[in-house]
CSV table of C-alpha atoms and ligand atoms in Angstrom, one decimal:
chain,number,residue,atom,x,y,z
A,1,MET,CA,52.1,118.9,61.8
A,2,ASN,CA,54.6,116.1,62.0
A,3,ASP,CA,58.2,117.4,62.1
A,4,LEU,CA,59.0,115.2,59.1
A,5,HIS,CA,56.9,117.5,57.0
A,6,ARG,CA,58.5,120.7,58.3
A,7,THR,CA,61.7,122.1,57.1
A,8,ALA,CA,63.7,125.2,58.1
A,9,HIS,CA,65.7,127.1,55.6
A,10,CYS,CA,68.5,129.3,57.0
A,11,GLY,CA,70.3,132.1,55.2
A,12,SER,CA,70.1,135.8,54.5
A,13,ILE,CA,66.3,136.5,54.3
A,14,LEU,CA,64.7,139.5,52.5
A,15,ASN,CA,60.9,140.0,52.7
A,16,PHE,CA,58.9,143.1,51.7
A,17,HIS,CA,55.7,144.3,53.5
A,18,ALA,CA,55.2,147.4,51.4
A,19,ASP,CA,56.6,149.6,48.7
A,20,PRO,CA,60.1,150.9,49.9
A,21,GLY,CA,59.7,153.9,47.7
A,22,LEU,CA,62.6,156.1,46.6
A,23,ASP,CA,64.4,156.0,49.9
A,24,GLY,CA,64.1,152.4,50.8
A,25,ASP,CA,61.8,153.0,53.8
A,26,PRO,CA,63.1,150.6,56.5
A,27,ALA,CA,59.6,149.8,57.7
A,28,SER,CA,58.7,148.4,54.3
A,29,TYR,CA,60.8,145.2,54.6
A,30,ASP,CA,62.6,142.8,56.9
A,31,HIS,CA,66.2,141.6,56.3
A,32,TRP,CA,67.9,139.2,58.6
A,33,GLN,CA,71.5,138.4,57.8
A,34,ARG,CA,71.0,135.1,59.6
A,35,GLY,CA,67.3,134.4,59.2
A,36,ALA,CA,65.1,131.3,59.2
A,37,LEU,CA,62.1,130.4,57.1
A,38,VAL,CA,60.0,127.5,58.4
A,39,VAL,CA,58.0,125.7,55.8
A,40,ALA,CA,55.2,123.2,56.6
A,41,GLY,CA,52.9,121.5,54.2
A,42,GLY,CA,53.9,123.7,51.3
A,43,ARG,CA,53.2,126.9,53.2
A,44,ILE,CA,55.2,129.4,55.3
A,45,GLU,CA,54.8,128.6,59.0
A,46,ALA,CA,57.1,131.2,60.4
A,47,VAL,CA,59.9,133.6,59.4
A,48,GLY,CA,62.4,135.6,61.5
A,49,PRO,CA,65.9,135.8,62.9
A,50,ALA,CA,67.3,132.3,63.2
A,51,ALA,CA,68.7,132.6,66.7
A,52,ALA,CA,65.2,133.5,68.1
A,53,LEU,CA,63.0,131.4,65.8
A,54,LEU,CA,64.7,128.0,65.5
A,55,PRO,CA,64.8,127.1,69.3
A,56,ALA,CA,61.1,128.2,69.5
A,57,VAL,CA,59.8,126.1,66.7
A,58,SER,CA,61.4,122.7,67.1
A,59,ALA,CA,64.6,120.9,68.1
A,60,HIS,CA,64.0,118.0,65.6
A,61,MET,CA,63.2,119.8,62.3
A,62,PRO,CA,65.5,119.3,59.3
A,63,VAL,CA,67.5,122.5,58.7
A,64,ILE,CA,68.8,123.4,55.3
A,65,ASP,CA,71.6,125.9,55.6
A,66,HIS,CA,72.0,128.2,52.6
A,67,GLY,CA,74.9,130.0,54.2
A,68,GLU,CA,75.2,133.6,53.0
A,69,ARG,CA,72.8,133.1,50.1
A,70,LEU,CA,69.8,135.3,49.8
A,71,ILE,CA,66.4,133.7,50.4
A,72,MET,CA,63.4,135.6,49.1
A,73,PRO,CA,59.9,135.1,47.6
A,74,GLY,CA,60.0,133.9,44.0
A,75,PHE,CA,59.8,136.5,41.2
A,76,ILE,CA,56.5,137.4,39.7
A,77,ASP,CA,56.5,138.2,35.9
A,78,THR,CA,53.3,140.2,35.3
A,79,HIS,CA,53.4,140.0,31.5
A,80,ILE,CA,55.0,137.4,29.2
A,81,HIS,CA,54.1,135.5,26.0
A,82,TYR,CA,54.9,131.8,26.1
A,83,PRO,CA,54.4,131.4,22.3
A,84,GLN,CA,57.1,134.0,21.7
A,85,THR,CA,59.8,131.9,23.4
A,86,ASP,CA,61.3,131.1,19.9
A,87,VAL,CA,61.3,134.7,18.6
A,88,ILE,CA,63.3,136.2,21.5
A,89,ALA,CA,66.3,138.1,20.0
A,90,SER,CA,64.6,138.6,16.6
A,91,ALA,CA,65.4,141.9,14.8
A,92,GLY,CA,62.1,143.7,14.4
A,93,ARG,CA,62.5,147.4,13.5
A,94,ASN,CA,59.7,148.3,15.8
A,95,LEU,CA,56.6,146.8,17.4
A,96,LEU,CA,54.3,146.5,14.4
A,97,ASP,CA,57.1,145.3,12.1
A,98,TRP,CA,58.2,142.8,14.7
A,99,LEU,CA,54.6,141.5,15.1
A,100,GLU,CA,54.2,141.0,11.4
A,101,HIS,CA,57.5,139.4,10.5
A,102,TYR,CA,58.3,137.3,13.6
A,103,THR,CA,55.5,137.0,16.1
A,104,PHE,CA,52.5,136.2,13.9
A,105,PRO,CA,54.3,133.5,12.0
A,106,ALA,CA,55.6,131.9,15.2
A,107,GLU,CA,52.1,132.0,16.8
A,108,GLN,CA,50.6,130.2,13.8
A,109,LEU,CA,52.6,127.1,14.8
A,110,PHE,CA,50.5,126.7,17.9
A,111,ALA,CA,47.7,125.2,15.9
A,112,ASP,CA,49.8,122.1,16.5
A,113,ALA,CA,49.2,120.8,20.1
A,114,ALA,CA,52.5,118.9,20.2
A,115,HIS,CA,54.4,122.0,19.3
A,116,ALA,CA,52.5,124.0,22.0
A,117,ARG,CA,53.3,121.3,24.6
A,118,GLU,CA,57.0,121.2,23.8
A,119,VAL,CA,57.2,125.0,24.0
A,120,ALA,CA,55.2,125.2,27.2
A,121,GLU,CA,57.5,122.8,29.0
A,122,PHE,CA,60.6,124.6,27.8
A,123,PHE,CA,59.1,127.9,28.9
A,124,LEU,CA,58.2,126.7,32.4
A,125,ASP,CA,61.7,125.3,32.8
A,126,GLU,CA,63.1,128.6,31.8
A,127,LEU,CA,60.9,130.6,34.2
A,128,LEU,CA,61.9,128.4,37.1
A,129,ARG,CA,65.6,128.5,36.1
A,130,ASN,CA,65.3,132.2,36.4
A,131,GLY,CA,63.5,132.1,39.8
A,132,THR,CA,60.1,133.2,38.4
A,133,THR,CA,57.5,131.3,40.3
A,134,THR,CA,54.3,133.0,39.0
A,135,ALA,CA,53.6,134.7,35.7
A,136,GLN,CA,50.7,136.3,33.8
A,137,VAL,CA,51.0,134.6,30.4
A,138,LEU,CA,49.5,135.2,27.0
A,139,GLY,CA,48.7,132.2,24.8
A,140,THR,CA,47.9,132.4,21.1
A,141,VAL,CA,44.4,132.7,19.6
A,142,HIS,CA,44.1,128.9,19.7
A,143,ARG,CA,42.2,127.6,22.7
A,144,GLN,CA,44.4,124.6,22.9
A,145,SER,CA,47.5,126.8,23.4
A,146,VAL,CA,46.0,127.7,26.8
A,147,ASP,CA,44.7,124.1,27.7
A,148,THR,CA,48.2,122.9,27.0
A,149,PHE,CA,49.9,125.6,29.1
A,150,PHE,CA,47.5,125.0,32.0
A,151,GLN,CA,48.1,121.2,31.9
A,152,ALA,CA,51.8,121.7,32.0
A,153,ALA,CA,51.6,124.3,34.9
A,154,GLU,CA,49.2,122.1,36.9
A,155,ALA,CA,51.5,119.1,36.6
A,156,ARG,CA,54.2,121.2,38.3
A,157,GLY,CA,51.9,122.7,40.9
A,158,LEU,CA,52.5,126.2,39.8
A,159,ARG,CA,50.4,129.3,40.4
A,160,MET,CA,50.0,130.7,36.9
A,161,ILE,CA,47.6,133.1,35.1
A,162,ALA,CA,46.9,132.6,31.4
A,163,GLY,CA,44.5,133.4,28.6
A,164,LYS,CA,43.9,132.9,24.9
A,165,THR,CA,44.4,136.1,22.9
A,166,LEU,CA,41.4,137.6,21.2
A,167,MET,CA,42.0,138.8,17.6
A,168,ASP,CA,39.2,139.2,15.1
A,169,ARG,CA,40.8,141.7,12.7
A,170,ASN,CA,44.1,143.2,11.4
A,171,CYS,CA,46.1,140.0,11.7
A,172,PRO,CA,46.7,137.0,9.4
A,173,GLN,CA,43.7,134.8,8.7
A,174,PRO,CA,44.9,131.7,10.6
A,175,LEU,CA,45.3,133.8,13.8
A,176,ARG,CA,41.8,135.3,13.6
A,177,ASP,CA,38.9,134.2,15.8
A,178,SER,CA,35.3,135.7,15.8
A,179,VAL,CA,33.3,137.5,18.5
A,180,ALA,CA,31.1,134.3,19.1
A,181,GLY,CA,34.0,131.8,18.7
A,182,GLY,CA,36.3,133.8,21.0
A,183,GLU,CA,33.6,134.1,23.6
A,184,ARG,CA,32.8,130.4,23.5
A,185,ASP,CA,36.4,129.5,23.9
A,186,MET,CA,36.9,131.8,26.9
A,187,ARG,CA,33.8,130.5,28.7
A,188,GLU,CA,35.0,126.9,28.3
A,189,LEU,CA,38.5,127.8,29.4
A,190,ILE,CA,37.2,129.7,32.5
A,191,GLU,CA,34.9,126.9,33.5
A,192,THR,CA,37.6,124.3,33.0
A,193,TRP,CA,40.6,126.1,34.5
A,194,HIS,CA,39.9,129.2,36.5
A,195,GLY,CA,40.3,128.4,40.2
A,196,ARG,CA,41.4,124.9,39.6
A,197,ASP,CA,44.5,124.1,41.7
A,198,ARG,CA,46.7,127.2,41.5
A,199,LEU,CA,45.5,128.4,38.0
A,200,HIS,CA,43.7,131.6,37.0
A,201,TYR,CA,42.2,132.7,33.7
A,202,ALA,CA,42.8,136.1,32.1
A,203,ILE,CA,40.5,137.6,29.5
A,204,THR,CA,43.2,138.6,26.9
A,205,PRO,CA,42.4,140.9,24.0
A,206,ARG,CA,45.8,141.2,22.3
A,207,PHE,CA,45.4,144.9,21.9
A,208,ALA,CA,42.7,147.3,20.7
A,209,ALA,CA,43.9,147.3,17.1
A,210,THR,CA,43.4,143.5,16.6
A,211,SER,CA,39.9,143.4,18.1
A,212,SER,CA,36.6,144.8,16.8
A,213,VAL,CA,34.7,147.0,19.2
A,214,GLU,CA,32.1,144.2,19.4
A,215,GLN,CA,34.8,141.8,20.5
A,216,LEU,CA,36.1,144.2,23.2
A,217,GLN,CA,32.6,144.8,24.4
A,218,GLY,CA,32.0,141.1,24.7
A,219,ALA,CA,35.2,140.7,26.7
A,220,GLY,CA,34.0,143.5,29.0
A,221,ARG,CA,30.6,141.8,29.6
A,222,LEU,CA,32.4,138.5,30.4
A,223,ALA,CA,34.7,140.4,32.8
A,224,GLN,CA,31.6,141.6,34.6
A,225,GLN,CA,30.1,138.1,34.8
A,226,TYR,CA,33.4,136.7,36.3
A,227,PRO,CA,34.7,139.5,38.5
A,228,ASP,CA,37.6,137.5,39.9
A,229,VAL,CA,38.9,136.5,36.4
A,230,PHE,CA,41.9,138.6,35.3
A,231,ILE,CA,42.0,141.0,32.3
A,232,HIS,CA,45.3,141.3,30.4
A,233,SER,CA,46.2,143.3,27.4
A,234,HIS,CA,48.6,145.9,25.9
A,235,LEU,CA,48.3,149.6,26.0
A,236,ALA,CA,50.2,152.6,24.5
A,237,GLU,CA,53.5,150.8,23.8
A,238,ASN,CA,54.6,152.5,20.6
A,239,ARG,CA,53.8,155.8,18.8
A,240,ASP,CA,52.7,154.2,15.5
A,241,GLU,CA,50.5,151.8,17.5
A,242,VAL,CA,48.9,154.7,19.4
A,243,SER,CA,48.1,156.6,16.1
A,244,TRP,CA,46.7,153.5,14.5
A,245,VAL,CA,44.4,153.0,17.5
A,246,ARG,CA,43.3,156.6,17.3
A,247,GLN,CA,42.3,156.1,13.6
A,248,LEU,CA,40.5,152.9,14.4
A,249,PHE,CA,38.5,154.4,17.4
A,250,PRO,CA,38.1,158.1,16.4
A,251,ASP,CA,35.4,158.6,19.1
A,252,SER,CA,37.6,157.6,22.0
A,253,ARG,CA,39.3,160.2,24.0
A,254,SER,CA,42.5,158.1,24.2
A,255,TYR,CA,43.8,154.6,23.7
A,256,LEU,CA,43.0,153.8,27.4
A,257,ASP,CA,39.5,155.2,26.8
A,258,VAL,CA,38.9,152.4,24.2
A,259,TYR,CA,39.2,149.8,26.9
A,260,ASP,CA,37.4,151.9,29.5
A,261,ARG,CA,34.3,152.3,27.3
A,262,CYS,CA,34.2,148.5,26.9
A,263,GLY,CA,34.3,147.8,30.6
A,264,LEU,CA,37.8,146.5,30.7
A,265,LEU,CA,39.3,148.6,33.5
A,266,ARG,CA,39.0,147.2,37.0
A,267,ASP,CA,40.9,145.5,39.7
A,268,ARG,CA,42.8,142.5,38.4
A,269,ALA,CA,43.2,144.2,35.0
A,270,THR,CA,46.8,144.5,33.7
A,271,TYR,CA,47.9,146.6,30.8
A,272,ALA,CA,51.5,146.1,29.5
A,273,HIS,CA,53.7,149.1,28.8
A,274,CYS,CA,51.5,152.2,29.4
A,275,ILE,CA,54.2,154.5,28.0
A,276,TYR,CA,52.1,157.0,26.1
A,277,LEU,CA,49.4,157.9,28.7
A,278,ASP,CA,48.4,161.4,29.7
A,279,ALA,CA,47.5,162.6,33.2
A,280,THR,CA,43.8,161.9,32.7
A,281,ASP,CA,44.7,158.3,31.6
A,282,ARG,CA,46.9,157.8,34.6
A,283,ALA,CA,44.3,159.1,37.0
A,284,ARG,CA,41.7,156.8,35.4
A,285,MET,CA,44.0,153.8,35.7
A,286,ALA,CA,44.6,154.6,39.4
A,287,ALA,CA,40.9,155.1,40.1
A,288,SER,CA,39.8,151.9,38.3
A,289,GLY,CA,42.3,149.6,40.2
A,290,ALA,CA,43.9,148.5,36.9
A,291,GLY,CA,47.7,148.2,36.9
A,292,ALA,CA,50.6,148.6,34.4
A,293,ALA,CA,53.2,145.9,33.6
A,294,PHE,CA,56.4,147.8,33.2
A,295,ALA,CA,58.5,145.9,30.7
A,296,PRO,CA,61.8,147.9,30.3
A,297,SER,CA,63.7,145.2,28.4
A,298,ALA,CA,61.0,145.0,25.7
A,299,ASN,CA,60.6,148.8,25.6
A,300,LEU,CA,64.4,149.2,25.0
A,301,TYR,CA,64.7,146.3,22.6
A,302,LEU,CA,61.9,147.5,20.3
A,303,GLY,CA,62.8,151.1,20.8
A,304,SER,CA,59.3,151.8,22.0
A,305,GLY,CA,59.9,154.5,24.7
A,306,LEU,CA,60.5,155.0,28.4
A,307,PHE,CA,57.9,154.2,31.1
A,308,ASP,CA,57.4,157.2,33.4
A,309,ILE,CA,57.9,155.9,36.9
A,310,ALA,CA,57.5,159.4,38.5
A,311,ALA,CA,54.3,160.2,36.7
A,312,SER,CA,52.8,156.8,37.6
A,313,ASP,CA,53.7,157.3,41.2
A,314,ALA,CA,52.3,160.8,41.2
A,315,ALA,CA,49.0,159.5,39.9
A,316,GLY,CA,48.9,156.7,42.4
A,317,MET,CA,48.9,154.1,39.6
A,318,ARG,CA,49.8,150.5,40.4
A,319,PHE,CA,52.7,149.0,38.4
A,320,ALA,CA,55.0,146.0,38.6
A,321,LEU,CA,57.8,144.6,36.5
A,322,ALA,CA,57.5,142.2,33.5
A,323,THR,CA,59.9,140.7,31.0
A,324,ASP,CA,57.5,140.7,28.0
A,325,VAL,CA,59.5,137.9,26.3
A,326,GLY,CA,59.8,137.7,23.3
A,327,GLY,CA,59.8,141.5,22.8
A,328,GLY,CA,61.8,141.4,26.0
A,329,SER,CA,65.2,140.0,25.6
A,330,SER,CA,65.6,138.0,28.8
A,331,PHE,CA,63.5,135.6,31.0
A,332,SER,CA,65.4,137.0,34.0
A,333,MET,CA,63.7,139.4,36.3
A,334,LEU,CA,67.2,140.4,37.5
A,335,ARG,CA,68.1,141.5,34.0
A,336,THR,CA,64.7,143.2,33.8
A,337,MET,CA,65.5,145.1,37.0
A,338,ALA,CA,68.8,146.2,35.5
A,339,ASP,CA,66.9,147.6,32.4
A,340,ALA,CA,64.3,149.3,34.7
A,341,TYR,CA,67.2,151.0,36.5
A,342,LYS,CA,68.6,152.3,33.1
A,343,VAL,CA,65.1,153.5,32.0
A,344,ALA,CA,64.9,155.5,35.2
A,345,GLN,CA,68.4,156.9,34.6
A,346,LEU,CA,67.5,157.9,31.0
A,347,SER,CA,64.5,159.7,32.4
A,348,ASN,CA,66.4,161.5,35.1
A,349,GLN,CA,64.4,159.5,37.6
A,350,GLN,CA,65.4,157.1,40.4
A,351,LEU,CA,64.8,153.5,41.0
A,352,SER,CA,66.3,152.2,44.3
A,353,PRO,CA,67.5,148.6,44.3
A,354,LEU,CA,65.2,147.8,47.1
A,355,ARG,CA,62.3,149.1,45.1
A,356,ALA,CA,63.4,147.2,42.0
A,357,PHE,CA,63.3,143.9,44.0
A,358,TYR,CA,59.9,144.9,45.4
A,359,LEU,CA,58.6,145.6,41.9
A,360,ALA,CA,59.7,142.1,40.9
A,361,THR,CA,57.9,140.4,43.8
A,362,LEU,CA,55.3,141.8,46.2
A,363,ALA,CA,54.3,144.7,43.8
A,364,GLY,CA,53.2,142.1,41.2
A,365,ALA,CA,51.3,140.0,43.8
A,366,ARG,CA,49.5,143.1,45.0
A,367,MET,CA,48.7,144.3,41.5
A,368,LEU,CA,47.3,140.8,40.6
A,369,GLY,CA,45.3,140.6,43.9
A,370,LEU,CA,47.3,137.6,45.0
A,371,SER,CA,49.4,139.0,47.9
A,372,ASP,CA,47.5,136.9,50.5
A,373,ARG,CA,49.1,133.9,48.8
A,374,ILE,CA,52.3,134.8,47.1
A,375,GLY,CA,55.0,137.5,46.9
A,376,ARG,CA,55.8,137.6,50.6
A,377,PHE,CA,56.6,135.5,53.6
A,378,ALA,CA,53.9,135.4,56.3
A,379,PRO,CA,52.3,132.6,58.2
A,380,GLY,CA,50.0,130.8,55.7
A,381,THR,CA,51.4,132.2,52.4
A,382,GLU,CA,52.6,129.7,49.8
A,383,ALA,CA,56.2,128.6,50.0
A,384,ASP,CA,57.3,129.6,46.5
A,385,PHE,CA,60.8,131.0,47.1
A,386,ILE,CA,64.2,131.3,45.6
A,387,VAL,CA,67.8,131.2,46.8
A,388,LEU,CA,70.2,133.7,45.1
A,389,ASP,CA,73.9,133.1,45.2
A,390,PRO,CA,75.9,136.4,45.5
A,391,LYS,CA,79.1,134.4,44.5
A,392,ALA,CA,77.6,132.7,41.5
A,393,THR,CA,80.3,134.0,39.1
A,394,PRO,CA,83.8,135.2,39.7
A,395,LEU,CA,82.8,138.8,39.0
A,396,LEU,CA,79.8,138.6,41.3
A,397,ALA,CA,81.9,137.1,44.1
A,398,ARG,CA,84.5,139.8,43.7
A,399,ARG,CA,82.1,142.7,43.6
A,400,THR,CA,79.6,141.5,46.3
A,401,ALA,CA,82.5,140.8,48.7
A,402,GLN,CA,82.9,144.6,48.7
A,403,SER,CA,79.3,145.4,49.3
A,404,ARG,CA,78.7,147.4,52.5
A,405,SER,CA,75.0,147.4,52.7
A,406,LEU,CA,71.9,145.4,51.6
A,407,SER,CA,71.1,148.1,49.1
A,408,GLU,CA,74.5,147.9,47.6
A,409,LEU,CA,74.3,144.1,47.5
A,410,LEU,CA,71.0,144.2,45.7
A,411,LEU,CA,72.3,146.8,43.2
A,412,VAL,CA,75.2,144.6,42.4
A,413,LEU,CA,72.9,141.5,42.0
A,414,MET,CA,70.5,143.3,39.7
A,415,THR,CA,73.3,144.8,37.6
A,416,LEU,CA,75.5,141.7,37.3
A,417,ALA,CA,73.4,138.6,38.0
A,418,ASP,CA,71.2,136.4,35.8
A,419,ASP,CA,69.9,132.8,36.0
A,420,ARG,CA,73.4,131.6,37.1
A,421,ALA,CA,72.8,133.3,40.4
A,422,VAL,CA,69.5,131.4,41.0
A,423,ALA,CA,70.8,128.6,43.2
A,424,ALA,CA,67.4,127.0,43.9
A,425,THR,CA,63.7,127.6,43.1
A,426,TYR,CA,61.2,126.1,45.5
A,427,ILE,CA,57.5,125.6,44.6
A,428,LEU,CA,55.3,124.9,47.7
A,429,GLY,CA,58.4,124.1,49.6
A,430,GLU,CA,59.8,121.6,47.1
A,431,PRO,CA,63.1,122.3,45.2
A,432,GLN,CA,62.6,122.2,41.5
A,433,GLU,CA,64.8,119.8,39.4
A,434,LEU,CA,65.5,121.4,36.1
A,435,PRO,CA,67.2,119.9,33.0
B,1,ZN,ZN1,53.5,141.8,25.3
C-alpha cells in the first residue's frame, strides 16, 4: 500500500475486545493514553501505543494528531426508526397512545418519496453528528421508504441495516400491507439491497399486534430461506401492549412465544425493549441467539418500564444499547448511556461506565453478527471511528480535568456530553463533512 493512502491517527485510544462486565475487567479492553491507529484503504491496519507503533509502520505516513481526544470505534444504534425523526419529543401518554396520535400519522407521509428522501438525509446527518456509524433502522410499511433509505446510505458508504415494517392489521388503512404484498416487497428489497456494498436487510414485523399470524409465519419462512438476513421487531415494551398481545394470541405461552412459534427467533434477530419477559423467555432468547435492544431513553420517555440488566445477564441473553428515536428522546448514544445508567440505579443494579461504552459499540456489533467488520479496532476491520472531545463544553472541560481514571472520564462523558463532544466521525477512514 502506497504511503499516500495510509494515515495514522494519534490520541487517547479505547478499544474493547470483550464485555468488561460489572467490574471493568482489564483484559476486556485496551486503552492507550497516547495511542496510534493506522488506517489504510478504509480499513484498520494496526493499533497500539504510538511510541512503539509509529516508528515500526512508516516514517513518511501523514499523522493526524488528535491530542488528548478519545479515539474509539463509532457507536452502533441497534434499534431506531428513521420515519419518526419528526415525532421526537411528542407528548404520548404511553406507547399505544403515542403510536396512534403521533407515529402513525407521521409514517403516512412516507408514501411521498420526496419526503422520505429529505428525512433520510437529515436522519443520516444526525446519526453521524452524534458519532453513530451503523444503525438497525425501521422504515415504514412503504417499500420505497427502504429503497430511499438504502440509496442515501449507499451514497455515503455507510454500513446500515434496514427493513420495511410489516403491518396487516390494527393500524390505519393507509399503513396496512397484506401477507402477499408484504412478502413480495421484502423479496424484492432483499434481492436488490441485501449484501450490496455495506447494506443489510432486516425482516421487520412492527410487533405482534399489527401482524396476523399468517404474516408472522410468512416472515419466519422468509427468515429461514435467507439465514443471513436480519430479523427486527419489538417485544414486551409496555404492560397494555403485553395484555393486548395475550388477547390476540391466546394459545401462546408468552409474547415471546408468538415470535418463537413463527420461526422468528435465531441469530441476527433483534427485539427492542424486552422489559416484560419471564425467566423462561430469557432462557429461550439466550438459547436461540436472538438479542435485545435496550432502549432506556424511550422506556423512560414513554413510561414503559425498566430493562432488567441483571436478569438478562443471569440468563446469558445478548443485549446492546439503542436510542429508539422517536420514542427515544435523543439521537445521542452518550445521552442513551446516561439513561441506561439511571435505569440501572432505579433497579438497584449497576452499569459501569466501561460497560456502557461497550454496550454502545462492540456489544451491538456482536449481537448483529458484524464484529468481524465493525465495533472494534483490529487489522482488517472497517475504519468507522469517532473522536470525542472531553473539553467540548466549559463544564465538560472543568469536570474532565479532574478525572483521575479512564472509568471516571467515561462516566463524566456519558453523563455530561452529547453531539457537541463528537469532534469528528470517520467512515472508512474519511472524515464526514456535516451541514
Ligand atoms: Zn421502536
